[in-house]
Amino acid sequence: MSLEPQNTDNQEIDLSQISKKIGSYVDAVLMSIFKGILFIKKNLVILIGLFVLGAGLGYYLDT
């Protein structure tokens, strides 16, 4: 039994594995976008309130 790694001349790329990895990456990105939209939809009132508060405070501090 040899301790050296065996060198194989098989340099082929399995395209099905690559396409599965790319597909899972695209699915993860789309799921993140979907979760972001749901977060904004769920917390829209709070986000608008914080935006108005920040704009008002910024205007007050500038004057």
PDB file of C-alpha atoms in Angstrom:
ATOM      1  CA  MET A   1       0.000   0.000   0.000  1.00  0.00           C
ATOM      2  CA  SER A   2       1.467   3.321  -1.050  1.00  0.00           C
ATOM      3  CA  LEU A   3       1.218   6.471   1.029  1.00  0.00           C
ATOM      4  CA  GLU A   4       1.537   8.713  -2.019  1.00  0.00           C
ATOM      5  CA  PRO A   5      -1.674   9.971  -3.632  1.00  0.00           C
ATOM      6  CA  GLN A   6      -2.538   8.359  -6.911  1.00  0.00           C
ATOM      7  CA  ASN A   7      -2.389  10.573  -9.972  1.00  0.00           C
ATOM      8  CA  THR A   8      -5.292   9.958 -12.266  1.00  0.00           C
ATOM      9  CA  ASP A   9      -5.577  11.372 -15.734  1.00  0.00           C
ATOM     10  CA  ASN A  10      -9.325  11.830 -15.353  1.00  0.00           C
ATOM     11  CA  GLN A  11      -9.668  15.614 -15.726  1.00  0.00           C
ATOM     12  CA  GLU A  12     -13.341  15.629 -16.677  1.00  0.00           C
ATOM     13  CA  ILE A  13     -15.751  18.031 -15.047  1.00  0.00           C
ATOM     14  CA  ASP A  14     -19.141  16.679 -14.090  1.00  0.00           C
ATOM     15  CA  LEU A  15     -21.529  19.316 -15.406  1.00  0.00           C
ATOM     16  CA  SER A  16     -24.492  17.936 -13.498  1.00  0.00           C
ATOM     17  CA  GLN A  17     -22.763  18.623 -10.178  1.00  0.00           C
ATOM     18  CA  ILE A  18     -21.832  22.135 -11.280  1.00  0.00           C
ATOM     19  CA  SER A  19     -25.365  22.875 -12.443  1.00  0.00           C
ATOM     20  CA  LYS A  20     -26.749  21.590  -9.120  1.00  0.00           C
ATOM     21  CA  LYS A  21     -24.375  23.873  -7.186  1.00  0.00           C
ATOM     22  CA  ILE A  22     -25.300  26.872  -9.336  1.00  0.00           C
ATOM     23  CA  GLY A  23     -28.984  26.022  -8.966  1.00  0.00           C
ATOM     24  CA  SER A  24     -28.733  25.796  -5.194  1.00  0.00           C
ATOM     25  CA  TYR A  25     -26.879  29.137  -5.120  1.00  0.00           C
ATOM     26  CA  VAL A  26     -29.597  30.800  -7.216  1.00  0.00           C
ATOM     27  CA  ASP A  27     -32.270  29.278  -4.972  1.00  0.00           C
ATOM     28  CA  ALA A  28     -30.512  30.657  -1.885  1.00  0.00           C
ATOM     29  CA  VAL A  29     -30.254  34.148  -3.404  1.00  0.00           C
ATOM     30  CA  LEU A  30     -33.911  34.157  -4.436  1.00  0.00           C
ATOM     31  CA  MET A  31     -34.968  32.907  -0.997  1.00  0.00           C
ATOM     32  CA  SER A  32     -32.964  35.710   0.643  1.00  0.00           C
ATOM     33  CA  ILE A  33     -34.654  38.303  -1.580  1.00  0.00           C
ATOM     34  CA  PHE A  34     -38.060  36.798  -0.782  1.00  0.00           C
ATOM     35  CA  LYS A  35     -37.345  36.860   2.965  1.00  0.00           C
ATOM     36  CA  GLY A  36     -36.212  40.490   2.682  1.00  0.00           C
ATOM     37  CA  ILE A  37     -39.447  41.463   0.949  1.00  0.00           C
ATOM     38  CA  LEU A  38     -41.477  39.663   3.617  1.00  0.00           C
ATOM     39  CA  PHE A  39     -39.509  41.458   6.362  1.00  0.00           C
ATOM     40  CA  ILE A  40     -40.203  44.855   4.785  1.00  0.00           C
ATOM     41  CA  LYS A  41     -43.878  43.979   4.326  1.00  0.00           C
ATOM     42  CA  LYS A  42     -44.205  42.789   7.928  1.00  0.00           C
ATOM     43  CA  ASN A  43     -42.399  45.796   9.454  1.00  0.00           C
ATOM     44  CA  LEU A  44     -43.443  48.543   7.019  1.00  0.00           C
ATOM     45  CA  VAL A  45     -45.122  50.751   9.646  1.00  0.00           C
ATOM     46  CA  ILE A  46     -42.108  50.571  11.962  1.00  0.00           C
ATOM     47  CA  LEU A  47     -39.680  51.293   9.115  1.00  0.00           C
ATOM     48  CA  ILE A  48     -41.702  54.313   7.941  1.00  0.00           C
ATOM     49  CA  GLY A  49     -41.894  55.600  11.523  1.00  0.00           C
ATOM     50  CA  LEU A  50     -38.144  55.281  11.977  1.00  0.00           C
ATOM     51  CA  PHE A  51     -37.539  57.028   8.645  1.00  0.00           C
ATOM     52  CA  VAL A  52     -39.821  59.947   9.585  1.00  0.00           C
ATOM     53  CA  LEU A  53     -38.236  60.167  13.038  1.00  0.00           C
ATOM     54  CA  GLY A  54     -34.739  60.204  11.541  1.00  0.00           C
ATOM     55  CA  ALA A  55     -35.651  62.810   8.926  1.00  0.00           C
ATOM     56  CA  GLY A  56     -37.291  65.022  11.565  1.00  0.00           C
ATOM     57  CA  LEU A  57     -34.369  64.685  13.953  1.00  0.00           C
ATOM     58  CA  GLY A  58     -31.910  65.429  11.156  1.00  0.00           C
ATOM     59  CA  TYR A  59     -33.844  68.534  10.133  1.00  0.00           C
ATOM     60  CA  TYR A  60     -34.049  69.690  13.763  1.00  0.00           C
ATOM     61  CA  LEU A  61     -30.318  69.222  14.360  1.00  0.00           C
ATOM     62  CA  ASP A  62     -29.417  71.086  11.153  1.00  0.00           C
ATOM     63  CA  THR A  63     -31.438  74.171  12.094  1.00  0.00           C
TER      64      THR A  63
END
